[in-house]
Amino acid sequence: MKTMLWKGLIVAGVFSTVILNSVEMTVCAEEEQKVVFTDLDGQEHIFEEPVDKVIIQWTAAGGPFFTMAALFGEDFTDHMVNLDSGLQETNADMWEVFVKDVPELESLPDFGSFGDNTFNMEAAVSSDADAVLVPLGLKETIIDGGYQDKFEAVDIPIVYIDFHAEVLEKHIQSIEIMGQMFGKEERAQELIDFYSSHVTPVYEKVEELLKTNERPIVHMEVGYKGPEGLPDSFASDYMWGKLVYLAGGIPSGEGVVEHRGDLQPEFLLKLDPDKIIFAGLYAPQTPGSIRMGYDSTEEETRKLVDDYFTKREGWTELTAYKNNEVYIVQQVLSRDIFDCATIEALAQDIWPEAFADLDPTATLQEFFEEFLPFSFGGNWFMRY
């Protein structure tokens, strides 16, 4: 009797242990399914499972659009509930190609913009979005506009990324965040590896060059307003100015503008920059804008750049013009996952001999072909 009793207790104990272990494994499995990460605003987010659909902003300016396209491929539109008008308005040629390649883009509704207070909160709340995924630069606008309180009220979290800072670590963190939240960690790592492998050698060589060379003065201007507009420029902590600085130059707006602003013509003539680099884009509403991208040829772009020198007083006397140190890049190629090609281009523009072996166009084409569901073509980098 005692033996059978002990056997019964042992069996019961083993059975209980199995049950407990099973419960623990179930709990662990449930915990493993949860998605936990901290965004670029320092906020921790916990999702029960990978995020399926998000509300986005700043399609053409460092938002999540291109990273999502790279993570998901041609089905990336299935994971967006909206699309703003950024590409259509400022990069019409890209929009035409993208819509041809991914027709589903046209069916996404436009919720408007946080920036100009046209955002349709009612449409956003009634959508099936799991989260809002936006650049950190929109945080103040979202709070001031009362959007954050409204999203919190319906339990739709706001996740912030940051490509605008043009800091390698933040680029990497932004890609990691999106990889985690969508359950695309492996693909995200491929993006990070590609990006880092192109920018890190540039940064290292620039650091060596600056040990024995001064930074050239670079006037970096978005060729959007036409030659009649005041030349705008950047400080070294923002957007194109930061890219110029990373590539070893000093932007013409450094110490003069806060982040970005217009320069007086007299100031620029006196500064007499060593290099001039325009960022061009296809903006149909501004005929004088310097066109670059899909719907662009070098001959056409040169004619548009001609006007900047012939119609602006004194510009043909600038050192950069006389020395044939004028370059053009496509405007959308900053603040995003493919600006690794832009960093190569700027480094080559600023230090042509040291970076003669680089081929930024080939880098950009490789990125498109390997990661994006869009065709590649056109004119993205050139010397005037």
mmCIF file of C-alpha atoms in Angstrom:
data_model
loop_
_atom_site.group_PDB
_atom_site.id
_atom_site.type_symbol
_atom_site.label_atom_id
_atom_site.label_comp_id
_atom_site.label_asym_id
_atom_site.label_seq_id
_atom_site.Cartn_x
_atom_site.Cartn_y
_atom_site.Cartn_z
ATOM 1 C CA MET A 1 0.000 0.000 0.000
ATOM 2 C CA LYS A 2 2.706 2.421 0.936
ATOM 3 C CA THR A 3 4.571 1.698 -2.282
ATOM 4 C CA MET A 4 1.500 2.368 -4.391
ATOM 5 C CA LEU A 5 0.804 5.532 -2.416
ATOM 6 C CA TRP A 6 4.325 6.824 -3.033
ATOM 7 C CA LYS A 7 4.049 5.946 -6.704
ATOM 8 C CA GLY A 8 0.778 7.838 -6.851
ATOM 9 C CA LEU A 9 2.334 10.885 -5.189
ATOM 10 C CA ILE A 10 5.307 10.770 -7.531
ATOM 11 C CA VAL A 11 3.061 10.536 -10.587
ATOM 12 C CA ALA A 12 0.906 13.376 -9.284
ATOM 13 C CA GLY A 13 4.015 15.454 -8.652
ATOM 14 C CA VAL A 14 5.365 14.807 -12.088
ATOM 15 C CA PHE A 15 1.969 15.622 -13.597
ATOM 16 C CA SER A 16 1.797 18.867 -11.608
ATOM 17 C CA THR A 17 5.304 19.785 -12.710
ATOM 18 C CA VAL A 18 4.348 19.181 -16.341
ATOM 19 C CA ILE A 19 1.296 21.383 -15.946
ATOM 20 C CA LEU A 20 3.327 24.147 -14.280
ATOM 21 C CA ASN A 21 6.016 23.936 -16.940
ATOM 22 C CA SER A 22 3.348 24.049 -19.612
ATOM 23 C CA VAL A 23 1.821 27.167 -18.033
ATOM 24 C CA GLU A 24 5.258 28.787 -17.785
ATOM 25 C CA MET A 25 6.001 27.963 -21.419
ATOM 26 C CA THR A 26 2.647 29.414 -22.470
ATOM 27 C CA VAL A 27 3.324 32.602 -20.524
ATOM 28 C CA CYS A 28 6.830 32.835 -22.001
ATOM 29 C CA ALA A 29 5.453 32.262 -25.485
ATOM 30 C CA GLU A 30 2.890 35.012 -24.976
ATOM 31 C CA GLU A 31 5.590 37.348 -23.675
ATOM 32 C CA GLU A 32 7.826 36.513 -26.641
ATOM 33 C CA GLN A 33 5.024 37.448 -29.044
ATOM 34 C CA LYS A 34 4.823 40.923 -27.556
ATOM 35 C CA VAL A 35 6.643 43.666 -29.425
ATOM 36 C CA VAL A 36 8.549 46.010 -27.112
ATOM 37 C CA PHE A 37 10.758 48.905 -28.198
ATOM 38 C CA THR A 38 11.643 52.515 -27.368
ATOM 39 C CA ASP A 39 11.115 55.159 -30.042
ATOM 40 C CA LEU A 40 13.258 58.223 -30.865
ATOM 41 C CA ASP A 41 11.258 60.311 -28.407
ATOM 42 C CA GLY A 42 12.328 57.950 -25.615
ATOM 43 C CA GLN A 43 8.853 56.448 -25.228
ATOM 44 C CA GLU A 44 8.505 52.712 -24.647
ATOM 45 C CA HIS A 45 5.854 50.971 -26.741
ATOM 46 C CA ILE A 46 4.365 47.548 -26.100
ATOM 47 C CA PHE A 47 2.238 45.810 -28.727
ATOM 48 C CA GLU A 48 0.653 42.388 -28.266
ATOM 49 C CA GLU A 49 1.835 41.423 -31.753
ATOM 50 C CA PRO A 50 3.619 43.026 -34.717
ATOM 51 C CA VAL A 51 1.890 46.152 -35.987
ATOM 52 C CA ASP A 52 -0.125 45.676 -39.160
ATOM 53 C CA LYS A 53 -1.242 49.144 -40.294
ATOM 54 C CA VAL A 54 -0.070 52.678 -39.530
ATOM 55 C CA ILE A 55 -0.922 56.308 -40.210
ATOM 56 C CA ILE A 56 2.035 58.094 -41.813
ATOM 57 C CA GLN A 57 3.159 61.625 -42.689
ATOM 58 C CA TRP A 58 5.935 63.410 -44.623
ATOM 59 C CA THR A 59 6.013 60.964 -47.518
ATOM 60 C CA ALA A 60 8.637 62.958 -49.404
ATOM 61 C CA ALA A 61 10.597 64.267 -46.445
ATOM 62 C CA GLY A 62 12.101 61.652 -44.191
ATOM 63 C CA GLY A 63 8.938 59.895 -43.086
ATOM 64 C CA PRO A 64 8.455 56.113 -42.954
ATOM 65 C CA PHE A 65 7.306 55.742 -46.589
ATOM 66 C CA PHE A 66 10.543 54.529 -48.181
ATOM 67 C CA THR A 67 11.592 52.385 -45.224
ATOM 68 C CA MET A 68 8.230 50.632 -45.243
ATOM 69 C CA ALA A 69 8.584 50.070 -48.993
ATOM 70 C CA ALA A 70 12.011 48.542 -48.378
ATOM 71 C CA LEU A 71 10.801 46.361 -45.491
ATOM 72 C CA PHE A 72 7.649 44.976 -47.136
ATOM 73 C CA GLY A 73 8.333 45.219 -50.870
ATOM 74 C CA GLU A 74 5.480 45.646 -53.337
ATOM 75 C CA ASP A 75 2.857 44.885 -50.662
ATOM 76 C CA PHE A 76 3.906 47.820 -48.470
ATOM 77 C CA THR A 77 0.714 49.764 -49.185
ATOM 78 C CA ASP A 78 -1.238 47.047 -47.341
ATOM 79 C CA HIS A 79 0.305 48.377 -44.152
ATOM 80 C CA MET A 80 -0.529 52.077 -44.648
ATOM 81 C CA VAL A 81 -3.991 53.490 -44.040
ATOM 82 C CA ASN A 82 -3.241 56.843 -45.641
ATOM 83 C CA LEU A 83 -0.800 58.768 -47.814
ATOM 84 C CA ASP A 84 -0.123 62.501 -47.784
ATOM 85 C CA SER A 85 0.439 64.567 -50.939
ATOM 86 C CA GLY A 86 4.161 65.229 -50.438
ATOM 87 C CA LEU A 87 5.414 63.227 -53.404
ATOM 88 C CA GLN A 88 2.769 64.494 -55.810
ATOM 89 C CA GLU A 89 3.495 68.132 -54.962
ATOM 90 C CA THR A 90 7.279 68.203 -54.751
ATOM 91 C CA ASN A 91 8.477 65.160 -56.675
ATOM 92 C CA ALA A 92 5.872 64.623 -59.354
ATOM 93 C CA ASP A 93 8.189 62.491 -61.492
ATOM 94 C CA MET A 94 8.737 60.018 -58.641
ATOM 95 C CA TRP A 95 5.023 59.833 -57.988
ATOM 96 C CA GLU A 96 4.293 58.999 -61.641
ATOM 97 C CA VAL A 97 6.832 56.152 -61.645
ATOM 98 C CA PHE A 98 5.791 54.820 -58.249
ATOM 99 C CA VAL A 99 2.096 54.745 -59.125
ATOM 100 C CA LYS A 100 2.882 52.895 -62.334
ATOM 101 C CA ASP A 101 4.918 50.309 -60.424
ATOM 102 C CA VAL A 102 2.561 50.091 -57.421
ATOM 103 C CA PRO A 103 -0.948 51.169 -58.565
ATOM 104 C CA GLU A 104 -2.361 50.592 -55.075
ATOM 105 C CA LEU A 105 -0.766 53.899 -54.004
ATOM 106 C CA GLU A 106 -3.555 55.817 -55.717
ATOM 107 C CA SER A 107 -6.232 54.112 -53.638
ATOM 108 C CA LEU A 108 -4.800 55.274 -50.301
ATOM 109 C CA PRO A 109 -6.788 58.195 -48.847
ATOM 110 C CA ASP A 110 -5.138 61.520 -48.055
ATOM 111 C CA PHE A 111 -5.790 62.477 -44.415
ATOM 112 C CA GLY A 112 -4.127 65.877 -44.854
ATOM 113 C CA SER A 113 -1.178 67.153 -42.875
ATOM 114 C CA PHE A 114 -0.397 67.882 -39.227
ATOM 115 C CA GLY A 115 1.902 70.665 -40.388
ATOM 116 C CA ASP A 116 -0.717 72.886 -42.018
ATOM 117 C CA ASN A 117 -3.572 71.880 -39.713
ATOM 118 C CA THR A 118 -5.480 70.047 -42.445
ATOM 119 C CA PHE A 119 -5.200 66.612 -40.842
ATOM 120 C CA ASN A 120 -8.510 64.732 -40.835
ATOM 121 C CA MET A 121 -8.657 63.390 -37.305
ATOM 122 C CA GLU A 122 -12.083 61.834 -37.776
ATOM 123 C CA ALA A 123 -10.861 59.745 -40.731
ATOM 124 C CA ALA A 124 -7.746 58.711 -38.804
ATOM 125 C CA VAL A 125 -9.665 57.601 -35.713
ATOM 126 C CA SER A 126 -12.182 55.640 -37.757
ATOM 127 C CA SER A 127 -9.444 53.842 -39.692
ATOM 128 C CA ASP A 128 -8.024 50.454 -38.695
ATOM 129 C CA ALA A 129 -4.601 51.885 -37.828
ATOM 130 C CA ASP A 130 -2.653 50.266 -34.997
ATOM 131 C CA ALA A 131 -0.323 53.242 -34.566
ATOM 132 C CA VAL A 132 0.823 56.590 -35.929
ATOM 133 C CA LEU A 133 4.358 56.462 -37.361
ATOM 134 C CA VAL A 134 5.879 59.902 -37.931
ATOM 135 C CA PRO A 135 9.146 61.899 -37.837
ATOM 136 C CA LEU A 136 10.201 63.362 -34.497
ATOM 137 C CA GLY A 137 10.123 66.799 -36.116
ATOM 138 C CA LEU A 138 6.320 66.678 -35.992
ATOM 139 C CA LYS A 139 6.063 66.149 -32.235
ATOM 140 C CA GLU A 140 5.595 69.794 -31.273
ATOM 141 C CA THR A 141 2.999 70.319 -34.010
ATOM 142 C CA ILE A 142 1.102 67.183 -32.965
ATOM 143 C CA ILE A 143 1.003 68.304 -29.325
ATOM 144 C CA ASP A 144 0.135 71.938 -30.050
ATOM 145 C CA GLY A 145 -2.602 70.898 -32.471
ATOM 146 C CA GLY A 146 -4.228 68.691 -29.845
ATOM 147 C CA TYR A 147 -3.722 65.571 -31.935
ATOM 148 C CA GLN A 148 -1.784 63.678 -29.291
ATOM 149 C CA ASP A 149 -4.640 63.881 -26.756
ATOM 150 C CA LYS A 150 -7.125 62.699 -29.369
ATOM 151 C CA PHE A 151 -4.998 59.709 -30.363
ATOM 152 C CA GLU A 152 -4.416 58.799 -26.716
ATOM 153 C CA ALA A 153 -8.174 58.931 -26.110
ATOM 154 C CA VAL A 154 -8.734 56.175 -28.680
ATOM 155 C CA ASP A 155 -5.605 54.216 -27.690
ATOM 156 C CA ILE A 156 -3.649 54.780 -30.915
ATOM 157 C CA PRO A 157 0.014 55.261 -29.925
ATOM 158 C CA ILE A 158 2.342 57.678 -31.717
ATOM 159 C CA VAL A 159 5.729 56.221 -32.645
ATOM 160 C CA TYR A 160 8.516 58.647 -33.527
ATOM 161 C CA ILE A 161 11.449 58.013 -35.851
ATOM 162 C CA ASP A 162 14.175 60.462 -36.857
ATOM 163 C CA PHE A 163 15.950 60.544 -40.195
ATOM 164 C CA HIS A 164 16.070 64.358 -40.181
ATOM 165 C CA ALA A 165 18.906 64.591 -37.674
ATOM 166 C CA GLU A 166 21.230 62.969 -40.236
ATOM 167 C CA VAL A 167 22.949 61.092 -37.416
ATOM 168 C CA LEU A 168 24.047 57.555 -38.255
ATOM 169 C CA GLU A 169 22.910 56.163 -34.908
ATOM 170 C CA LYS A 170 19.426 57.664 -35.299
ATOM 171 C CA HIS A 171 19.123 56.357 -38.846
ATOM 172 C CA ILE A 172 19.974 52.901 -37.547
ATOM 173 C CA GLN A 173 17.619 53.202 -34.569
ATOM 174 C CA SER A 174 14.771 54.335 -36.815
ATOM 175 C CA ILE A 175 15.218 51.336 -39.093
ATOM 176 C CA GLU A 176 15.489 49.012 -36.069
ATOM 177 C CA ILE A 177 12.291 50.429 -34.574
ATOM 178 C CA MET A 178 10.357 49.862 -37.775
ATOM 179 C CA GLY A 179 11.819 46.385 -38.147
ATOM 180 C CA GLN A 180 10.710 45.510 -34.620
ATOM 181 C CA MET A 181 7.242 47.012 -34.783
ATOM 182 C CA PHE A 182 6.423 45.291 -38.084
ATOM 183 C CA GLY A 183 8.167 42.005 -37.289
ATOM 184 C CA LYS A 184 10.722 42.618 -40.043
ATOM 185 C CA GLU A 185 13.930 42.513 -37.992
ATOM 186 C CA GLU A 186 15.938 40.488 -40.493
ATOM 187 C CA ARG A 187 15.085 42.759 -43.406
ATOM 188 C CA ALA A 188 15.790 45.817 -41.246
ATOM 189 C CA GLN A 189 19.264 44.492 -40.486
ATOM 190 C CA GLU A 190 19.926 44.107 -44.217
ATOM 191 C CA LEU A 191 19.007 47.785 -44.678
ATOM 192 C CA ILE A 192 21.260 48.824 -41.816
ATOM 193 C CA ASP A 193 24.165 46.779 -43.159
ATOM 194 C CA PHE A 194 23.812 48.311 -46.628
ATOM 195 C CA TYR A 195 23.574 51.853 -45.300
ATOM 196 C CA SER A 196 26.453 51.526 -42.841
ATOM 197 C CA SER A 197 28.753 49.845 -45.353
ATOM 198 C CA HIS A 198 28.516 52.905 -47.606
ATOM 199 C CA VAL A 199 28.647 55.783 -45.137
ATOM 200 C CA THR A 200 31.186 54.499 -42.597
ATOM 201 C CA PRO A 201 34.159 54.424 -45.032
ATOM 202 C CA VAL A 202 33.271 57.961 -46.146
ATOM 203 C CA TYR A 203 33.152 59.263 -42.582
ATOM 204 C CA GLU A 204 36.478 57.618 -41.761
ATOM 205 C CA LYS A 205 38.239 59.049 -44.810
ATOM 206 C CA VAL A 206 36.767 62.529 -44.227
ATOM 207 C CA GLU A 207 38.090 62.421 -40.673
ATOM 208 C CA GLU A 208 41.563 61.684 -42.008
ATOM 209 C CA LEU A 209 41.335 64.444 -44.646
ATOM 210 C CA LEU A 210 40.367 67.042 -42.058
ATOM 211 C CA LYS A 211 43.538 66.346 -40.080
ATOM 212 C CA THR A 212 45.533 68.131 -42.785
ATOM 213 C CA ASN A 213 42.901 70.148 -44.688
ATOM 214 C CA GLU A 214 40.445 72.930 -43.865
ATOM 215 C CA ARG A 215 36.774 72.459 -44.566
ATOM 216 C CA PRO A 216 35.813 74.070 -47.908
ATOM 217 C CA ILE A 217 32.895 76.527 -47.811
ATOM 218 C CA VAL A 218 29.901 74.960 -49.548
ATOM 219 C CA HIS A 219 26.807 76.887 -50.571
ATOM 220 C CA MET A 220 24.038 74.259 -50.487
ATOM 221 C CA GLU A 221 20.741 75.533 -51.878
ATOM 222 C CA VAL A 222 17.446 73.859 -52.712
ATOM 223 C CA GLY A 223 16.769 74.996 -56.273
ATOM 224 C CA TYR A 224 13.028 75.248 -55.739
ATOM 225 C CA LYS A 225 12.106 78.941 -55.909
ATOM 226 C CA GLY A 226 13.904 79.708 -59.147
ATOM 227 C CA PRO A 227 16.726 82.244 -59.589
ATOM 228 C CA GLU A 228 14.464 85.142 -58.599
ATOM 229 C CA GLY A 229 14.163 83.892 -55.033
ATOM 230 C CA LEU A 230 16.685 84.602 -52.307
ATOM 231 C CA PRO A 231 19.342 81.896 -51.986
ATOM 232 C CA ASP A 232 18.495 79.715 -49.018
ATOM 233 C CA SER A 233 21.026 77.736 -47.066
ATOM 234 C CA PHE A 234 21.570 75.586 -44.001
ATOM 235 C CA ALA A 235 23.503 75.444 -40.773
ATOM 236 C CA SER A 236 25.683 72.416 -40.064
ATOM 237 C CA ASP A 237 23.138 70.875 -37.688
ATOM 238 C CA TYR A 238 20.256 70.471 -40.115
ATOM 239 C CA MET A 239 19.319 68.502 -43.206
ATOM 240 C CA TRP A 240 21.525 69.364 -46.220
ATOM 241 C CA GLY A 241 23.797 71.433 -44.006
ATOM 242 C CA LYS A 242 24.427 68.412 -41.792
ATOM 243 C CA LEU A 243 25.140 66.233 -44.836
ATOM 244 C CA VAL A 244 27.631 68.802 -46.157
ATOM 245 C CA TYR A 245 29.311 68.895 -42.753
ATOM 246 C CA LEU A 246 29.503 65.102 -42.552
ATOM 247 C CA ALA A 247 31.096 65.080 -46.003
ATOM 248 C CA GLY A 248 33.789 67.496 -44.833
ATOM 249 C CA GLY A 249 32.473 70.904 -45.881
ATOM 250 C CA ILE A 250 31.146 73.899 -43.965
ATOM 251 C CA PRO A 251 27.716 75.095 -45.175
ATOM 252 C CA SER A 252 27.277 78.725 -46.186
ATOM 253 C CA GLY A 253 24.537 79.255 -43.624
ATOM 254 C CA GLU A 254 26.682 78.240 -40.645
ATOM 255 C CA GLY A 255 26.491 80.937 -37.952
ATOM 256 C CA VAL A 256 24.025 82.941 -40.057
ATOM 257 C CA VAL A 257 20.773 80.966 -40.170
ATOM 258 C CA GLU A 258 19.090 78.818 -37.554
ATOM 259 C CA HIS A 259 18.790 75.420 -39.163
ATOM 260 C CA ARG A 260 17.644 76.783 -42.536
ATOM 261 C CA GLY A 261 16.957 80.247 -43.928
ATOM 262 C CA ASP A 262 17.529 82.790 -46.692
ATOM 263 C CA LEU A 263 20.862 84.517 -47.248
ATOM 264 C CA GLN A 264 21.227 88.068 -48.474
ATOM 265 C CA PRO A 265 22.836 88.168 -51.948
ATOM 266 C CA GLU A 266 25.549 90.547 -50.776
ATOM 267 C CA PHE A 267 26.550 88.194 -47.971
ATOM 268 C CA LEU A 268 26.922 85.251 -50.318
ATOM 269 C CA LEU A 269 28.960 87.240 -52.828
ATOM 270 C CA LYS A 270 31.310 88.336 -50.062
ATOM 271 C CA LEU A 271 31.528 84.793 -48.676
ATOM 272 C CA ASP A 272 32.492 83.521 -52.144
ATOM 273 C CA PRO A 273 32.044 79.767 -51.474
ATOM 274 C CA ASP A 274 34.494 77.167 -52.759
ATOM 275 C CA LYS A 275 31.671 74.881 -53.910
ATOM 276 C CA ILE A 276 28.038 75.354 -54.888
ATOM 277 C CA ILE A 277 25.652 72.412 -54.693
ATOM 278 C CA PHE A 278 22.002 72.648 -55.718
ATOM 279 C CA ALA A 279 19.307 70.203 -54.695
ATOM 280 C CA GLY A 280 16.871 69.818 -57.569
ATOM 281 C CA LEU A 281 13.338 68.457 -57.742
ATOM 282 C CA TYR A 282 10.412 68.289 -60.113
ATOM 283 C CA ALA A 283 7.834 70.756 -58.789
ATOM 284 C CA PRO A 284 5.442 71.520 -61.714
ATOM 285 C CA GLN A 285 3.973 74.543 -59.919
ATOM 286 C CA THR A 286 7.419 76.216 -59.939
ATOM 287 C CA PRO A 287 8.718 76.328 -63.540
ATOM 288 C CA GLY A 288 12.102 77.741 -62.497
ATOM 289 C CA SER A 289 12.890 74.884 -60.112
ATOM 290 C CA ILE A 290 15.963 72.839 -61.014
ATOM 291 C CA ARG A 291 14.631 69.512 -62.197
ATOM 292 C CA MET A 292 16.403 66.321 -61.134
ATOM 293 C CA GLY A 293 15.262 62.734 -60.873
ATOM 294 C CA TYR A 294 13.351 60.448 -63.207
ATOM 295 C CA ASP A 295 12.105 63.088 -65.623
ATOM 296 C CA SER A 296 15.445 64.849 -66.056
ATOM 297 C CA THR A 297 18.419 64.989 -68.405
ATOM 298 C CA GLU A 298 21.786 66.637 -67.837
ATOM 299 C CA GLU A 299 21.215 69.014 -70.749
ATOM 300 C CA GLU A 300 17.840 70.125 -69.407
ATOM 301 C CA THR A 301 19.166 70.562 -65.878
ATOM 302 C CA ARG A 302 22.149 72.616 -67.061
ATOM 303 C CA LYS A 303 19.817 75.069 -68.798
ATOM 304 C CA LEU A 304 17.863 75.563 -65.584
ATOM 305 C CA VAL A 305 21.066 76.029 -63.550
ATOM 306 C CA ASP A 306 22.302 78.535 -66.170
ATOM 307 C CA ASP A 307 19.552 80.925 -65.080
ATOM 308 C CA TYR A 308 20.801 80.948 -61.496
ATOM 309 C CA PHE A 309 24.133 82.315 -62.655
ATOM 310 C CA THR A 310 22.994 84.628 -65.437
ATOM 311 C CA LYS A 311 20.005 86.136 -63.603
ATOM 312 C CA ARG A 312 21.625 86.573 -60.195
ATOM 313 C CA GLU A 313 23.894 89.574 -60.064
ATOM 314 C CA GLY A 314 27.571 88.741 -59.537
ATOM 315 C CA TRP A 315 27.170 84.963 -59.579
ATOM 316 C CA THR A 316 29.321 84.451 -62.648
ATOM 317 C CA GLU A 317 32.166 86.024 -60.652
ATOM 318 C CA LEU A 318 31.946 83.487 -57.839
ATOM 319 C CA THR A 319 35.008 81.285 -57.373
ATOM 320 C CA ALA A 320 32.947 78.091 -57.483
ATOM 321 C CA TYR A 321 31.508 79.066 -60.867
ATOM 322 C CA LYS A 322 34.877 80.022 -62.330
ATOM 323 C CA ASN A 323 36.478 76.810 -61.083
ATOM 324 C CA ASN A 324 33.678 74.600 -62.375
ATOM 325 C CA GLU A 325 32.827 73.520 -58.827
ATOM 326 C CA VAL A 326 29.032 73.498 -59.194
ATOM 327 C CA TYR A 327 27.048 70.310 -58.593
ATOM 328 C CA ILE A 328 23.434 69.147 -58.479
ATOM 329 C CA VAL A 329 21.768 66.365 -56.477
ATOM 330 C CA GLN A 330 18.145 65.278 -56.268
ATOM 331 C CA GLN A 331 16.325 66.910 -53.357
ATOM 332 C CA VAL A 332 14.510 63.844 -52.023
ATOM 333 C CA LEU A 333 17.827 62.062 -51.456
ATOM 334 C CA SER A 334 18.305 63.436 -47.960
ATOM 335 C CA ARG A 335 16.780 62.469 -44.610
ATOM 336 C CA ASP A 336 16.083 58.893 -45.589
ATOM 337 C CA ILE A 337 17.432 55.367 -45.921
ATOM 338 C CA PHE A 338 19.047 55.967 -49.308
ATOM 339 C CA ASP A 339 20.966 59.132 -48.432
ATOM 340 C CA CYS A 340 24.024 56.892 -48.112
ATOM 341 C CA ALA A 341 24.376 57.475 -51.876
ATOM 342 C CA THR A 342 24.021 61.222 -51.309
ATOM 343 C CA ILE A 343 26.775 61.221 -48.689
ATOM 344 C CA GLU A 344 29.016 59.531 -51.232
ATOM 345 C CA ALA A 345 28.087 62.161 -53.842
ATOM 346 C CA LEU A 346 28.722 65.123 -51.540
ATOM 347 C CA ALA A 347 32.049 63.696 -50.380
ATOM 348 C CA GLN A 348 33.052 63.270 -54.014
ATOM 349 C CA ASP A 349 31.959 66.842 -54.832
ATOM 350 C CA ILE A 350 33.903 68.294 -51.917
ATOM 351 C CA TRP A 351 36.977 66.035 -52.190
ATOM 352 C CA PRO A 352 37.002 64.892 -55.847
ATOM 353 C CA GLU A 353 40.472 63.324 -55.811
ATOM 354 C CA ALA A 354 40.090 61.496 -52.508
ATOM 355 C CA PHE A 355 36.740 59.991 -53.493
ATOM 356 C CA ALA A 356 37.273 59.515 -57.218
ATOM 357 C CA ASP A 357 36.545 55.794 -56.893
ATOM 358 C CA LEU A 358 32.986 56.280 -55.626
ATOM 359 C CA ASP A 359 29.936 55.824 -57.858
ATOM 360 C CA PRO A 360 26.929 57.322 -56.027
ATOM 361 C CA THR A 361 24.540 56.613 -58.893
ATOM 362 C CA ALA A 362 25.510 52.934 -58.834
ATOM 363 C CA THR A 363 24.960 52.871 -55.068
ATOM 364 C CA LEU A 364 21.507 54.396 -55.441
ATOM 365 C CA GLN A 365 20.582 52.036 -58.259
ATOM 366 C CA GLU A 366 21.742 49.045 -56.232
ATOM 367 C CA PHE A 367 19.594 50.172 -53.319
ATOM 368 C CA PHE A 368 16.513 50.536 -55.518
ATOM 369 C CA GLU A 369 17.019 47.176 -57.183
ATOM 370 C CA GLU A 370 17.746 45.323 -53.962
ATOM 371 C CA PHE A 371 15.216 46.885 -51.623
ATOM 372 C CA LEU A 372 12.513 48.979 -53.317
ATOM 373 C CA PRO A 373 9.539 47.916 -55.461
ATOM 374 C CA PHE A 374 10.139 50.867 -57.808
ATOM 375 C CA SER A 375 11.962 51.161 -61.125
ATOM 376 C CA PHE A 376 15.182 53.162 -61.297
ATOM 377 C CA GLY A 377 16.190 55.663 -63.967
ATOM 378 C CA GLY A 378 16.849 59.320 -64.666
ATOM 379 C CA ASN A 379 19.435 61.794 -63.425
ATOM 380 C CA TRP A 380 20.179 62.005 -59.685
ATOM 381 C CA PHE A 381 23.713 63.385 -59.336
ATOM 382 C CA MET A 382 25.682 65.555 -61.748
ATOM 383 C CA ARG A 383 28.355 68.205 -62.195
ATOM 384 C CA TYR A 384 27.324 71.461 -63.845
#
